[in-house]
Every structure is written in structure tokens, then in C-alpha cells.
Coordinates of C-alpha atoms in Angstrom, one line a residue:
X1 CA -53.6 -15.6 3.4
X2 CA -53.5 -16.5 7.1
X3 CA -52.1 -20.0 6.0
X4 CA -49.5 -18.4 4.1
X5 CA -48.4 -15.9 6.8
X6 CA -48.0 -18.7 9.7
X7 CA -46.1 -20.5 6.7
X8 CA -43.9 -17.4 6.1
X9 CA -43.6 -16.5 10.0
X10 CA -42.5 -20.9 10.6
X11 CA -40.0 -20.5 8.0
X12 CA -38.5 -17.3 8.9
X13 CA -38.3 -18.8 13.1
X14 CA -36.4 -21.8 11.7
X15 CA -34.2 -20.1 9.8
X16 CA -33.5 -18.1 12.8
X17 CA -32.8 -20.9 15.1
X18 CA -30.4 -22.6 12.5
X19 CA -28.1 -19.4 11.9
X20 CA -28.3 -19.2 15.6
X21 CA -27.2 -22.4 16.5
X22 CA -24.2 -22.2 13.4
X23 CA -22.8 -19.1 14.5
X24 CA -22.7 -17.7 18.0
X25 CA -21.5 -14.3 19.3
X26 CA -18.3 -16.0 20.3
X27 CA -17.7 -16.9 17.5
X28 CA -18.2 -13.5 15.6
X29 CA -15.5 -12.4 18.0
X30 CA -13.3 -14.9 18.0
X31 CA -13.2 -15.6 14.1
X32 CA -9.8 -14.6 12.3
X33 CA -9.5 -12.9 9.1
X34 CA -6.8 -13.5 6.0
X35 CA -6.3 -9.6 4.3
X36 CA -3.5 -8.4 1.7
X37 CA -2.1 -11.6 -0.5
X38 CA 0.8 -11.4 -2.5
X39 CA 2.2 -13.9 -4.9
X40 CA 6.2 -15.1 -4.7
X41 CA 7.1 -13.8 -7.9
X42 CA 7.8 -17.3 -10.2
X43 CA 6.8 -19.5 -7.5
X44 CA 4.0 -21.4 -5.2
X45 CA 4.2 -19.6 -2.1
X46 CA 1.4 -16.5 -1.1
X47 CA 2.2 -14.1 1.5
X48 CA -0.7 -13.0 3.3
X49 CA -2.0 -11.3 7.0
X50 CA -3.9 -13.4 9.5
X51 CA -5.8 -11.0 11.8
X52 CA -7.1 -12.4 15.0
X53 CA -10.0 -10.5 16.5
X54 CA -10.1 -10.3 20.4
X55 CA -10.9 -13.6 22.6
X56 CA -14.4 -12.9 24.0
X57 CA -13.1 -13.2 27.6
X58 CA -10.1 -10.8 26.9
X59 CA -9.3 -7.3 27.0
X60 CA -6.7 -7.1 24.4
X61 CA -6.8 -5.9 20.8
X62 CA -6.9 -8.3 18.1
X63 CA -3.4 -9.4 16.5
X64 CA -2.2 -9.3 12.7
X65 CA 0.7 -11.8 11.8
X66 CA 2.4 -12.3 8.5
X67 CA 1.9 -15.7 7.1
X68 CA 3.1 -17.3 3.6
X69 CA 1.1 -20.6 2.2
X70 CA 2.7 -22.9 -0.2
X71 CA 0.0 -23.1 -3.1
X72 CA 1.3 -26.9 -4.0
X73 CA 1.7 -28.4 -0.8
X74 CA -0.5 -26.7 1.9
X75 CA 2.6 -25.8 3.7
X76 CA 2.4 -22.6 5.9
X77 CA 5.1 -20.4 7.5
X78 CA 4.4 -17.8 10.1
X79 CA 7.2 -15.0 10.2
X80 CA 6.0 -12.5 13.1
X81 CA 5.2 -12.7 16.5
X82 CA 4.3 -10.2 18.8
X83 CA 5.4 -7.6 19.8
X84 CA 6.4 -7.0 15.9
X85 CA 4.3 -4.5 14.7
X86 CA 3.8 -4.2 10.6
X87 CA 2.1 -2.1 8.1
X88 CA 2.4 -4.1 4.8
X89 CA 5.2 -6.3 2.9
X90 CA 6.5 -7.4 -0.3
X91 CA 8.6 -9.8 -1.6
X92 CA 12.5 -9.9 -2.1
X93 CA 13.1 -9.0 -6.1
X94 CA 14.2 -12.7 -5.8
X95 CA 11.6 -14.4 -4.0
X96 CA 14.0 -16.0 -1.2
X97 CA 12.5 -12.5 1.5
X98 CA 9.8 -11.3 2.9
X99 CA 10.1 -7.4 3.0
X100 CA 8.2 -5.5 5.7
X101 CA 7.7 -2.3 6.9
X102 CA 7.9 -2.6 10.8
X103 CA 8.3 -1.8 14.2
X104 CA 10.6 -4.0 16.2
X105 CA 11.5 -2.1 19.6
X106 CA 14.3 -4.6 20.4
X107 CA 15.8 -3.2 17.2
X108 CA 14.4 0.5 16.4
X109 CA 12.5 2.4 18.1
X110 CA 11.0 3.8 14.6
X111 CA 9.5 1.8 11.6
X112 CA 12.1 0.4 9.6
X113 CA 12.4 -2.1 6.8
X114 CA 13.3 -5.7 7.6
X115 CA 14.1 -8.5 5.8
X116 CA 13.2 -12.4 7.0
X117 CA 14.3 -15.2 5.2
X118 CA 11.7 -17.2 3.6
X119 CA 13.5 -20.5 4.8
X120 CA 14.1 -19.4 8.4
X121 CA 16.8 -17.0 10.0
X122 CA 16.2 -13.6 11.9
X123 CA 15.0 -10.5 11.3
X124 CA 17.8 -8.4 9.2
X125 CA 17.4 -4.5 9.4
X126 CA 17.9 -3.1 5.9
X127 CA 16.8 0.8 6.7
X128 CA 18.2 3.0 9.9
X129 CA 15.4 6.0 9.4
X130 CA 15.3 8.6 12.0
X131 CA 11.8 9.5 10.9
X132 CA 8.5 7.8 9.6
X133 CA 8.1 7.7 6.1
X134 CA 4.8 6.5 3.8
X135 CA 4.9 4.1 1.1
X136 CA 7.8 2.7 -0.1
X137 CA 9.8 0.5 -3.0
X138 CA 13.0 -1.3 -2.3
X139 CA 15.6 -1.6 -4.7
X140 CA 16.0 -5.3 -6.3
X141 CA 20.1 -5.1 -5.0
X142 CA 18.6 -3.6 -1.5
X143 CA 20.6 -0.6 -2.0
X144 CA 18.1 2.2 -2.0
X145 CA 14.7 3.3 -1.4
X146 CA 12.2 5.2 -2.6
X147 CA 9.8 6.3 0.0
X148 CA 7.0 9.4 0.7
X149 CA 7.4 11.3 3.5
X150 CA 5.0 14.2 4.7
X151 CA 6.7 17.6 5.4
X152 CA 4.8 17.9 9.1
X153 CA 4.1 21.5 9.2
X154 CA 4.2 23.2 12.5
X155 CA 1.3 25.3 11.7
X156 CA -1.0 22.1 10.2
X157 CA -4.1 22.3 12.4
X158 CA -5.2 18.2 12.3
X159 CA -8.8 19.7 13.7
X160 CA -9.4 22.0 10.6
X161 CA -9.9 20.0 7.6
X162 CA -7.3 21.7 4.1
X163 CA -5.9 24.6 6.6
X164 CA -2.4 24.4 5.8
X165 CA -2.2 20.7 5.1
X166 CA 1.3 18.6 4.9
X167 CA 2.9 18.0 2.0
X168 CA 3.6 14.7 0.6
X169 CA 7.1 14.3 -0.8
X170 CA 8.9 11.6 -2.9
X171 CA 12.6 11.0 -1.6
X172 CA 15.2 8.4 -2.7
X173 CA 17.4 7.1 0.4
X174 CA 21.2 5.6 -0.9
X175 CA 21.5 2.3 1.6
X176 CA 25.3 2.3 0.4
X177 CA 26.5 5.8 0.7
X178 CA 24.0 6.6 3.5
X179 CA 22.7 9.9 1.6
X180 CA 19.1 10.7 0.9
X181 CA 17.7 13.2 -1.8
X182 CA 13.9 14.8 -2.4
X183 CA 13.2 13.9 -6.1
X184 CA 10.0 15.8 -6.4
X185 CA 9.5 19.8 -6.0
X186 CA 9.0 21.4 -2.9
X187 CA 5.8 23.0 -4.8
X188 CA 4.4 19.3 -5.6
X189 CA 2.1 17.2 -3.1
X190 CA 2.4 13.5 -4.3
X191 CA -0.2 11.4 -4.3
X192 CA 0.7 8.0 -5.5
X193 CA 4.0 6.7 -7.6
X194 CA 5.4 3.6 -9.4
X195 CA 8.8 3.2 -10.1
X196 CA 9.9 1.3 -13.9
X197 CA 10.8 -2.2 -13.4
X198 CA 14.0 -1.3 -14.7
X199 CA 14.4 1.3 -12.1
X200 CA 15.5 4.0 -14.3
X201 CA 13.1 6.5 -13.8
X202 CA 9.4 6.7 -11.5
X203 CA 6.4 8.5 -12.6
X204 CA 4.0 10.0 -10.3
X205 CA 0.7 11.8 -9.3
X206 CA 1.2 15.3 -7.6
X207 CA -0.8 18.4 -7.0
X208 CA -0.6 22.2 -6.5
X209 CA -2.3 21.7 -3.2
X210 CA -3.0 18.8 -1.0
X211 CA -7.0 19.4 -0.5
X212 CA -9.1 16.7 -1.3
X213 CA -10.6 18.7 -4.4
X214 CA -7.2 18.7 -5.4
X215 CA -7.1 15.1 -5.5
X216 CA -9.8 14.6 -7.5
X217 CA -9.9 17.0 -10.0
X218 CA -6.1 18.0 -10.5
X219 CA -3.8 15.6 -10.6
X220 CA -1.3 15.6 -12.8
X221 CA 1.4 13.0 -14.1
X222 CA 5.2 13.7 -13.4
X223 CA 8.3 11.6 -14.6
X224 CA 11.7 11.8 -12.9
X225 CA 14.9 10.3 -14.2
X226 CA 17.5 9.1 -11.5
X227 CA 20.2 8.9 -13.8
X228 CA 19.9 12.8 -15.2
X229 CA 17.7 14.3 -12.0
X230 CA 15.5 15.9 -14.6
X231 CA 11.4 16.2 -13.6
X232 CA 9.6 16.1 -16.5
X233 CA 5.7 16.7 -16.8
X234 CA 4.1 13.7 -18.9
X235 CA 1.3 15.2 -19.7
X236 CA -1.9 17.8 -19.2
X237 CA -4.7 16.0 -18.0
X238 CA -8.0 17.2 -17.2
X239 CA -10.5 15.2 -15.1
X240 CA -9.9 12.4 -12.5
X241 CA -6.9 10.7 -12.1
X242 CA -6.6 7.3 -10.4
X243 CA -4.1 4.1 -10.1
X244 CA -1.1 4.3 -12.4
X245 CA 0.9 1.4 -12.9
X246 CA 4.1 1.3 -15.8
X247 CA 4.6 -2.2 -17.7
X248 CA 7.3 -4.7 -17.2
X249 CA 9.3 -3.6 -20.1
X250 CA 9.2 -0.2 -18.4
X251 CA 7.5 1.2 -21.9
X252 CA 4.2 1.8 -21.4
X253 CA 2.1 3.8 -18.4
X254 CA -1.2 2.4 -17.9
X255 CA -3.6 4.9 -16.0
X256 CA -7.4 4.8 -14.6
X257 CA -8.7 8.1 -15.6
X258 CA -11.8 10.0 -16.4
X259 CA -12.3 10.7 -20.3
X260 CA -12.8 14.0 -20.2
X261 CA -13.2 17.0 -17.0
X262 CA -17.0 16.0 -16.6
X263 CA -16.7 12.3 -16.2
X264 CA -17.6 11.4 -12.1
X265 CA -15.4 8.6 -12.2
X266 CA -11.9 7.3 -13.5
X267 CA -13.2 4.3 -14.7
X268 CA -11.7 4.0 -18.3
X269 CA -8.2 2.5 -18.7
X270 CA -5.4 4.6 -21.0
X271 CA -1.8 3.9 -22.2
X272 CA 0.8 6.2 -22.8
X273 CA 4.0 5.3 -24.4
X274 CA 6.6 6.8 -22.5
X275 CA 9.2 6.5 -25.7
X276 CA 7.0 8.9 -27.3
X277 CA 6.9 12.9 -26.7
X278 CA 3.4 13.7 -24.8
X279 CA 1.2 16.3 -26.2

């Protein structure tokens, strides 16, 4: 047993000494991360984040840049540099962009949404917000957006958890005629959205309240129509509610879900057809 323990305690030291000699502090510090890819829709290129931690020897924050990788030819493209300041990206209905939500204070002093060309040129402002705003979708002609914004009540106390808590509200901004309009009720907290791919109408999650009970147990699924304005509900649903997602013919709604009001998860997959009243 002795034998065995020394063999144990050897191992166990050598194993320490190797990790230790393959990875130093330094380098835990120094290493880089790659977070958030997203393909070129019908071609070889991957957009992705590159997050530098701090140098070891510095006082600065680490640094995120926006990269894209040619999946044929190893080529890669860096698009930001600091002080450019992002929160996410997509790409360009075509391909030929790179769309990102950012901060450029030579340009705007608020977040914005910029366009770079994925074979070089600068940085062309597509949105002239006077106020933040959440998640977002960009039109395929760049002519409007439809982005969250929270209402920012005077009386929200950010120390109290659910006292008076903003509202999250769905808005569609006209790039053309310079006009923006709420799409969802004053009533409504919205949670998460997707718009069709044939941008016709957008269906989303919303609440009575926005309370994190609320979120789990009572969201509900809402469909506007930009063409009529109408809100319609989609259905009653009882139970969790999670990602939503509507199909590239713009028919179907698929939805992670809980099966009934007692399930702890929404781990089970439905499909509505959205041609078809809901019951």
C-alpha cells in the first residue's frame, strides 16, 4: 500500500511539474480568446471576436476586435481597432458587410450601427439614434430597423430587485423617411423577437410584467404585421417559454417550450404554422 501511495504521490508531482512548465501564469493572462462566429451567408468567410486579455506587465483592460477568416484559404481580415467599441455583428443580407452595433466617438457619441466593407473601405454610419437601444435587425435594403429599447422609468430603483422595473419595447425606425414607431403595446414587456425572412411581419415574447417570474412562467407569443399594424396574439401558452426562431419560408415558428405548466425546463421543440388559425 506504501508502494502504491509513493507511486500515486511520484505520478501526481510529475504531472504537476509538466502542466507547470506548459503553461505559466503569463500565459493564462496573456492568452486571447475567439467568442461569437457567424457564417457569410453562401460563402467561406466566418466572422468572429478575438479578445485579448490584459498583458501581465499592464494596467489596461483586455481588448475585443472583430475578425473574419476565410474557411478555404486561411485568409483573415481584422475590421476594428481601438478605440471602436462593439457589442455584436451580423452580416450584410448580401454578404459583401459586416454590420455592427458600435461606438465610434469620432462619429457618434452614442451606439450606432455601422457598416464596413468586407473588401476594405471605412466605416459607413447607417443609424443616427439619439438614444441606446437593445437588440436589433436591419433591414436586407438597409432602410429600417427593428430594435428594443427600454422605457427607463424615473422611478426604477436599480438597487431593489422587480420594484417598478423598465419596460422593454419593440420599435421599428424608417432610415428613409427618418420616422420611428412602437410596434408593441405600452402594456407588453418584450422579451425576445424574430422577424420573418420575408420581413412582413415579427413575432415575439412579451409579458404582463417584467419580473423574472414573469419570464419564466408567462410568456406569451405575439405577432405583428407591418403592412396592416395589427397585433395579434398567436397563441395561449402555459409553461416556459424559450428561443423562438420562424423558418426561411417565413411559414412555420419553431419554439423551445415546456410541455405543459409543470415541466422545469423548455426543453422540447414545437412548430406552429403561422398560415393556420391558433387555438
Amino acid at each position: 500500500d506504501r508502494m502504491k501511495l509513493k507511486i500515486w504521490l511520484i505520478a501526481i508531482l510529475a504531472l504537476t511539474a509538466l502542466v507547470a512548465e506548459q503553461l505559466t501564469p503569463d500565459q493564462v493572462i496573456n492568452k486571447k480568446m475567439i467568442t461569437s462566429p457567424v457564417l457569410q451567408p453562401d460563402g467561406p468567410w466566418v466572422l468572429y471576436s478575438e479578445y485579448s486579455y490584459a498583458e501581465s506587465d499592464s494596467n489596461q483592460s483586455g481588448l475585443r476586435q472583430a475578425f473574419a477568416m476565410n474557411s478555404k484559404t486561411g485568409e483573415v481580415r481584422q475590421f476594428t481597432q481601438t478605440p471602436f467599441t462593439y457589442s455584436n455583428y451580423k452580416w450584410s443580407a448580401d454578404g459583401k458587410q459586416l454590420i455592427v452595433k458600435a461606438k465610434l466617438p469620432a462619429m457618434d457619441k452614442n451606439y450606432q450601427l455601422y457598416s464596413i466593407g468586407l473588401n476594405g473601405g471605412g466605416y459607413m454610419q447607417i443609424t443616427g439614434f439619439n438614444k441606446g437601444f437593445g437588440s436589433w435587425y436591419l433591414t436586407k435594403d438597409q432602410a429600417g430597423v427593428v430594435f428594443t429599447r427600454a422605457d427607463k422609468k424615473d422611478s426604477h430603483n436599480p438597487y431593489v430587485n422587480e420594484i417598478n422595473p423598465n419596460f422593454n419595447r419593440l420599435f421599428f425606425q424608417d432610415l428613409k423617411a427618418d420616422t420611428m414607431a412602437q410596434i408593441t403595446p405600452d402594456s407588453l414587456h418584450v422579451w425576445t423577437y424574430d422577424v420573418a425572412p420575408d420581413e412582413s411581419f415579427v413575432v415575439y415574447t412579451a409579458t404582463k410584467d417584467a419580473g423574472v417570474d414573469y419570464r419564466y412562467m408567462f410568456q406569451q407569443l405575439y405577432r405583428y404585421d407591418f403592412a396592416t399594424g395589427k397585433t395579434t396574439a398567436l397563441a395561449t401558452w402555459e409553461g416556459k417559454l424559450g428561443s423562438i426562431a420562424i423558418s426561411p419560408n417565413s411559414r412555420y415558428l419553431a419554439i423551445n417550450g415546456g410541455v405543459d405548466i409543470s415541466d422545469p425546463t423548455d426543453g422540447t421543440m414545437f412548430l406552429i404554422d403561422l398560415r393556420k388559425p391558433m387555438e
